[in-house]
XYZ file of C-alpha atoms in Angstrom:
449
model
C 0.000 0.000 0.000
C 1.453 3.347 -1.007
C 1.943 5.961 1.644
C -1.074 8.299 1.390
C -0.834 12.051 1.510
C -1.509 13.081 5.127
C -3.879 15.833 6.117
C -1.920 18.972 6.900
C -0.862 19.268 10.518
C 0.039 22.536 12.276
C 3.659 23.522 11.698
C 3.914 25.988 14.560
C 6.035 25.011 17.561
C 4.460 27.466 20.002
C 3.759 25.917 23.399
C 0.387 26.085 25.117
C -0.120 27.032 28.749
C -1.149 23.514 29.802
C 0.736 20.538 28.375
C -1.558 18.416 26.204
C -2.446 14.872 27.151
C -2.254 12.094 24.599
C -4.398 9.169 23.550
C -2.246 6.151 22.689
C -3.865 4.169 19.894
C -3.051 2.092 16.840
C -3.339 3.990 13.579
C -4.805 2.274 10.547
C -4.666 2.447 6.785
C -7.533 1.749 4.412
C -7.520 1.016 0.695
C -10.376 0.349 -1.711
C -9.602 -3.021 -3.306
C -12.754 -3.348 -5.414
C -15.505 -1.025 -6.548
C -15.688 2.293 -8.435
C -12.968 3.896 -6.285
C -10.455 1.049 -6.474
C -7.000 2.191 -5.384
C -8.195 5.098 -3.239
C -6.555 5.050 0.185
C -6.039 7.010 3.384
C -4.282 6.814 6.720
C -6.485 7.119 9.801
C -4.583 9.000 12.479
C -7.328 10.878 14.320
C -9.961 9.641 16.783
C -12.986 9.644 14.440
C -13.171 8.796 10.747
C -16.314 8.350 8.620
C -16.539 6.451 5.346
C -19.486 7.169 3.078
C -20.788 8.692 -0.143
C -21.942 12.000 1.366
C -20.174 15.335 1.399
C -19.548 15.101 5.151
C -17.625 11.808 4.939
C -13.889 11.898 5.676
C -13.327 9.174 3.046
C -15.837 9.777 0.272
C -16.816 6.996 -2.117
C -18.615 7.378 -5.448
C -20.371 3.999 -5.089
C -24.127 4.696 -5.087
C -24.731 1.552 -3.011
C -22.795 3.154 -0.138
C -24.801 5.305 2.284
C -23.922 8.954 2.868
C -22.452 8.140 6.286
C -21.965 4.404 6.037
C -19.255 3.397 8.486
C -17.535 5.099 11.411
C -14.049 4.066 12.501
C -12.728 5.076 15.929
C -9.146 4.493 17.009
C -8.668 2.903 20.418
C -5.808 1.379 22.446
C -7.106 -2.130 21.655
C -7.676 -1.723 17.929
C -10.151 -0.003 15.621
C -13.793 0.292 16.608
C -16.052 -0.219 13.595
C -19.677 0.934 13.682
C -22.186 0.762 10.849
C -24.171 4.008 10.878
C -27.500 2.441 9.929
C -26.504 2.008 6.276
C -28.986 0.747 3.717
C -26.878 -2.126 2.369
C -24.912 -2.865 5.513
C -21.273 -3.434 6.333
C -20.115 -7.019 5.960
C -17.201 -8.974 7.406
C -17.363 -12.114 5.309
C -20.924 -13.389 5.737
C -21.471 -11.492 8.998
C -23.274 -8.161 8.966
C -21.437 -5.729 11.220
C -23.262 -3.602 13.757
C -20.463 -2.529 16.066
C -17.211 -4.308 16.908
C -13.546 -3.729 17.673
C -11.001 -5.141 15.226
C -7.544 -5.993 16.550
C -6.153 -7.180 13.215
C -6.458 -6.183 9.599
C -9.342 -7.456 7.517
C -11.553 -6.697 4.525
C -14.935 -4.985 4.887
C -17.615 -4.842 2.206
C -19.752 -1.710 1.937
C -22.349 -1.969 -0.813
C -20.397 -2.840 -3.963
C -17.109 -1.635 -2.479
C -14.519 -3.695 -0.609
C -12.092 -1.917 1.700
C -8.925 -3.449 3.116
C -8.242 -2.296 6.664
C -4.683 -2.577 7.946
C -3.958 -1.816 11.609
C -0.445 -0.565 12.224
C 1.631 -2.533 14.700
C 3.234 0.427 16.408
C 1.378 2.775 18.722
C 0.431 6.339 17.851
C 0.057 9.166 20.367
C -2.826 11.435 19.379
C -2.524 14.839 21.063
C -5.460 15.843 23.247
C -6.030 19.233 24.795
C -5.570 19.329 28.564
C -8.844 21.264 28.706
C -12.370 20.739 27.453
C -12.908 24.204 25.977
C -11.460 26.299 23.197
C -12.779 29.826 23.286
C -16.524 29.413 23.773
C -16.573 25.920 22.222
C -16.943 22.985 24.638
C -16.288 19.272 24.260
C -14.851 16.493 26.409
C -14.890 13.736 23.763
C -11.500 12.612 22.396
C -12.418 13.916 18.937
C -13.072 17.429 20.261
C -10.073 17.480 22.596
C -7.883 16.434 19.655
C -9.353 19.255 17.575
C -8.748 21.713 20.430
C -5.120 20.546 20.701
C -4.513 21.214 16.999
C -6.080 24.678 17.201
C -4.124 25.516 20.366
C -0.934 24.820 18.431
C -2.059 26.799 15.399
C -3.637 29.845 17.075
C -0.455 31.701 18.202
C 0.940 31.654 14.668
C -0.417 33.428 11.607
C -1.093 30.303 9.546
C -4.354 30.042 7.622
C -6.863 27.653 9.187
C -9.630 25.746 7.397
C -12.483 24.458 9.588
C -14.796 21.900 8.001
C -18.009 20.524 9.463
C -21.771 20.387 9.156
C -23.922 23.446 9.739
C -24.471 24.139 13.418
C -21.353 22.448 14.827
C -19.817 25.732 15.995
C -17.280 26.611 13.300
C -17.495 30.348 14.005
C -16.957 29.759 17.734
C -13.741 27.911 16.884
C -12.671 30.696 14.518
C -13.221 33.259 17.275
C -11.207 31.031 19.605
C -8.299 31.056 17.142
C -8.518 34.864 17.060
C -8.660 35.348 20.845
C -5.717 32.997 21.422
C -3.545 34.739 18.831
C -1.354 37.813 18.941
C -4.132 39.533 16.959
C -6.655 39.292 19.791
C -6.628 43.076 20.207
C -7.502 43.604 16.542
C -10.848 43.230 14.784
C -12.614 39.949 14.077
C -14.675 40.293 10.891
C -16.999 37.535 9.655
C -18.250 37.218 6.076
C -20.740 34.537 5.018
C -19.806 33.788 1.408
C -22.992 31.790 0.913
C -25.330 34.573 1.982
C -24.151 37.299 -0.415
C -25.379 37.702 -3.984
C -22.623 36.488 -6.375
C -22.345 39.910 -7.993
C -21.681 41.612 -4.647
C -19.117 39.271 -3.071
C -16.115 40.986 -4.662
C -17.237 44.351 -3.311
C -17.987 42.813 0.091
C -14.469 41.377 0.345
C -12.329 43.969 -1.396
C -14.449 47.129 -1.295
C -15.269 49.435 -4.203
C -14.709 52.951 -5.393
C -17.469 55.484 -5.970
C -19.089 54.925 -9.363
C -17.561 51.466 -9.783
C -20.980 50.098 -10.738
C -24.604 51.176 -10.830
C -25.682 52.161 -7.327
C -22.141 52.677 -6.009
C -22.791 56.243 -4.871
C -19.923 56.256 -2.383
C -16.711 54.331 -1.821
C -16.881 51.302 0.450
C -14.184 49.628 2.523
C -14.206 45.832 2.091
C -13.912 43.104 4.717
C -10.155 42.670 4.211
C -9.480 46.286 5.092
C -12.012 46.198 7.950
C -10.097 43.234 9.409
C -6.669 44.844 9.003
C -4.511 43.908 11.981
C -6.939 41.174 12.996
C -8.704 38.081 11.691
C -11.060 37.641 8.742
C -13.436 34.704 9.050
C -14.657 33.518 5.640
C -17.662 31.324 6.382
C -19.008 28.913 3.726
C -15.894 29.448 1.630
C -16.968 26.508 -0.541
C -19.741 28.714 -1.980
C -17.309 31.320 -3.313
C -17.821 31.610 -7.107
C -15.061 29.993 -9.170
C -14.345 33.222 -11.072
C -13.607 35.063 -7.819
C -11.321 32.405 -6.359
C -8.162 33.517 -8.265
C -8.628 37.034 -6.899
C -8.883 35.727 -3.346
C -5.783 33.587 -3.894
C -3.865 36.634 -5.090
C -4.855 38.607 -1.998
C -3.728 35.762 0.264
C -0.367 35.560 -1.487
C 0.339 39.248 -2.125
C -1.321 40.667 1.024
C -2.898 43.508 -0.908
C -6.374 44.251 -2.252
C -7.658 46.145 -5.246
C -11.149 47.639 -4.678
C -13.681 47.187 -7.469
C -13.223 50.111 -9.846
C -9.905 51.050 -8.263
C -6.592 51.479 -10.061
C -4.205 50.951 -7.186
C -3.781 48.336 -4.467
C -3.840 48.660 -0.702
C -1.731 46.580 1.680
C -3.583 44.502 4.252
C -2.346 42.548 7.260
C -4.997 39.907 7.910
C -5.072 36.377 9.305
C -7.579 34.100 7.508
C -9.767 31.461 9.105
C -12.124 29.837 6.598
C -15.002 27.432 7.160
C -17.210 25.216 5.019
C -19.817 22.496 5.391
C -18.351 20.741 2.347
C -15.382 18.399 2.008
C -13.256 20.976 0.236
C -10.485 18.564 -0.734
C -13.048 16.367 -2.468
C -14.502 19.441 -4.212
C -11.004 20.432 -5.367
C -10.385 16.973 -6.823
C -13.640 17.295 -8.772
C -12.667 20.783 -10.021
C -15.561 22.307 -8.111
C -13.065 24.411 -6.136
C -9.608 25.610 -7.145
C -6.905 23.260 -5.894
C -4.333 26.007 -5.439
C -6.746 27.987 -3.264
C -7.651 24.883 -1.269
C -3.990 24.204 -0.445
C -3.470 27.860 0.443
C -6.423 27.791 2.845
C -5.727 24.355 4.357
C -2.347 25.063 5.925
C -4.037 23.780 9.071
C -7.192 21.796 8.374
C -9.544 20.495 11.050
C -12.876 18.687 10.756
C -15.483 19.251 13.478
C -17.446 16.044 14.168
C -21.247 16.319 14.209
C -22.939 16.110 17.597
C -24.400 12.656 16.855
C -20.841 11.284 16.592
C -19.884 12.445 20.088
C -22.799 11.510 22.350
C -20.695 12.001 25.474
C -20.750 15.749 24.742
C -24.541 16.113 24.517
C -25.503 16.374 28.196
C -22.542 18.557 29.294
C -23.306 20.910 26.398
C -27.021 20.949 27.247
C -26.328 21.809 30.902
C -23.843 24.512 29.921
C -26.247 26.086 27.423
C -29.059 26.046 29.991
C -26.970 27.421 32.851
C -25.700 30.301 30.721
C -29.239 31.666 30.523
C -30.140 34.395 33.058
C -31.924 32.894 36.054
C -30.926 29.309 35.198
C -27.379 29.315 36.564
C -28.090 26.311 38.821
C -30.880 24.680 36.832
C -30.844 20.933 36.233
C -32.324 18.876 33.402
C -34.883 16.197 34.391
C -33.755 12.605 33.858
C -36.446 11.815 31.274
C -35.480 14.855 29.210
C -31.816 13.820 29.429
C -32.733 10.434 27.937
C -34.483 12.159 25.058
C -31.519 14.456 24.485
C -29.098 11.531 24.225
C -31.341 9.514 21.889
C -32.178 12.287 19.456
C -29.937 12.325 16.310
C -29.424 16.153 16.295
C -29.402 16.913 12.565
C -29.018 20.597 13.472
C -26.067 19.871 15.782
C -25.174 22.248 18.645
C -27.265 25.058 17.162
C -30.359 22.853 17.425
C -29.433 21.801 20.966
C -29.196 25.477 21.927
C -32.703 26.064 20.557
C -34.074 23.124 22.532
C -32.526 24.395 25.775
C -33.919 27.866 25.094
C -37.360 26.281 24.787
C -36.760 24.318 27.994
C -36.036 27.583 29.825
C -39.165 29.163 28.363
C -41.655 26.278 28.520
C -40.339 24.118 31.340
C -39.979 20.326 31.349
C -42.585 19.610 28.683
C -40.843 17.144 26.337
C -43.398 17.478 23.576
C -43.105 21.255 23.462
C -39.320 21.004 23.570
C -38.981 18.655 20.671
C -41.853 19.391 18.315
C -39.857 21.998 16.374
C -36.740 19.833 16.475
C -38.476 16.759 15.106
C -40.421 18.807 12.543
C -43.168 16.205 12.639
C -46.926 16.857 12.399
C -47.405 14.230 15.083
C -45.010 16.050 17.425
C -46.637 19.432 16.908
C -50.133 18.064 17.549
C -49.770 18.338 21.316
C -52.734 20.568 21.896
C -53.122 22.648 25.036
C -52.180 20.613 28.110
C -52.451 23.570 30.470
C -55.786 22.440 31.890
C -54.301 19.144 33.177
C -52.386 18.361 36.341
C -48.614 18.526 35.884
C -47.957 14.763 36.177
C -50.716 13.889 33.730
C -49.646 16.574 31.246
C -46.049 15.375 31.422
C -47.082 11.741 30.841
C -49.131 12.733 27.787
C -46.308 14.916 26.450
C -43.779 12.098 26.854
C -46.098 9.624 25.132
C -46.579 12.008 22.230
C -42.882 12.708 22.019
C -42.142 8.984 21.787
C -44.629 8.656 18.937
C -43.002 11.512 17.043
C -39.521 10.192 17.797
C -40.348 6.680 16.596
C -41.771 8.016 13.336
C -38.772 10.320 12.772
C -36.258 7.500 13.300
C -38.238 5.086 11.113
C -38.243 7.653 8.319
C -34.489 8.108 8.668
C -34.025 4.317 8.568
C -36.210 3.871 5.451
C -38.797 2.035 7.602
C -36.379 -0.786 8.474
C -36.967 -1.546 12.151
C -33.582 -3.174 12.765
C -31.804 -0.143 11.366
C -34.091 2.252 13.261
C -33.325 0.448 16.530
C -29.616 0.805 15.794
C -29.985 4.545 15.132
C -31.993 4.959 18.347
C -29.388 3.075 20.375
C -31.849 0.474 21.689
C -32.444 -3.222 21.107
C -34.729 -4.337 18.299
C -37.368 -5.739 20.652
C -37.285 -2.543 22.707
C -37.902 -0.535 19.554
C -40.828 -2.800 18.623
C -42.305 -2.062 22.051
C -41.784 1.652 21.468
C -43.732 1.329 18.197
C -46.533 -0.517 19.955
C -46.724 2.056 22.744
C -46.613 4.939 20.287
C -49.228 3.805 17.811
C -50.364 0.321 18.695
C -49.222 -1.114 15.345
C -46.527 -3.431 14.000
C -43.856 -2.807 11.356
C -42.302 -5.593 9.377
C -38.546 -5.572 9.081
C -37.449 -4.574 5.603
């Protein structure tokens, strides 16, 4: 197996205040041995690694029989933990369908029409972990988040460009602000630009500014984001949405450290540190010529991927408590046990942003599970709670919980394409337990597909 190109690691040697801990594991290498992506390979040297066909996968396959997030690999001291993420066609080890197991030796795994050889390295690998569980205002105690924090702690004191990838709602801007506040530029401005929220014809002006009369409606000169951020940090959110024709101009600014306003004849020097973010796999987009490769490499001097909340369940309750206790008047508030169960079982498609909304509703509405989750589940069944205010508290809570379970069961079944075994796996309960949940929720039976 050829040595794969590693993901860029921070090159700065600046020390952090607290020495980082380490997680001693065995790294692994994977290679596609059959299927449309035969020959594709990667080295797994971080705590969490997802294989799938979706844009969020760390190792993206073009096989349409592979689910968007098909298989999760987690490095551990005893081997590699393998977990099928409720895929449609399953993960197979020979004739055995894999749910979750730890592999201590190399093997071949079949995902849809693709076969992947997994090789576990004999020597141990020390993965750096932050000594703390926060970075700026971002919080996480899971190994994946502490590893991410450790990388950003090393990168922040330097001026290197940082690329933060991850789904919407995982807290990419919080991490960017953390990089800014832990850098020598902390006293300068932090300017955020959402490249996906600006009309394509206005992005150049937004970034670089324009002179008076540069285009129709330009009645006065405007200073762009680069000049606004001079001496500080410019956060380019959703950088993957930047139009291709504008990408060479951004690359030139990054390399030359000067901007030319729209309609201007001269250039202006700027001193700006760039942190970019995207919900796309930008390396994959660059390989498909959907994003300029030279710009990708210029942005990804340090590249980190923020795991979605569903991949780090140990972070859910600490985050929920923190978000609740930050609200005025709730500094010592606790979350009821039944609500905690619901929080840990919900798949959180909206990530930390959605969790924040749920805790805001908890503070407003109290421990009414149905009212908390009806917007999150986006289900007609969940929103059909009616007015429970005329009932005693215990009875209203029982009804709300029953209705929540009905909405939850339906939401998970829809996500699992109505396959009960897969739905039970997504919910984190046994198959028979999930059947009982179905019976309690709607008194019916589903056949396994």
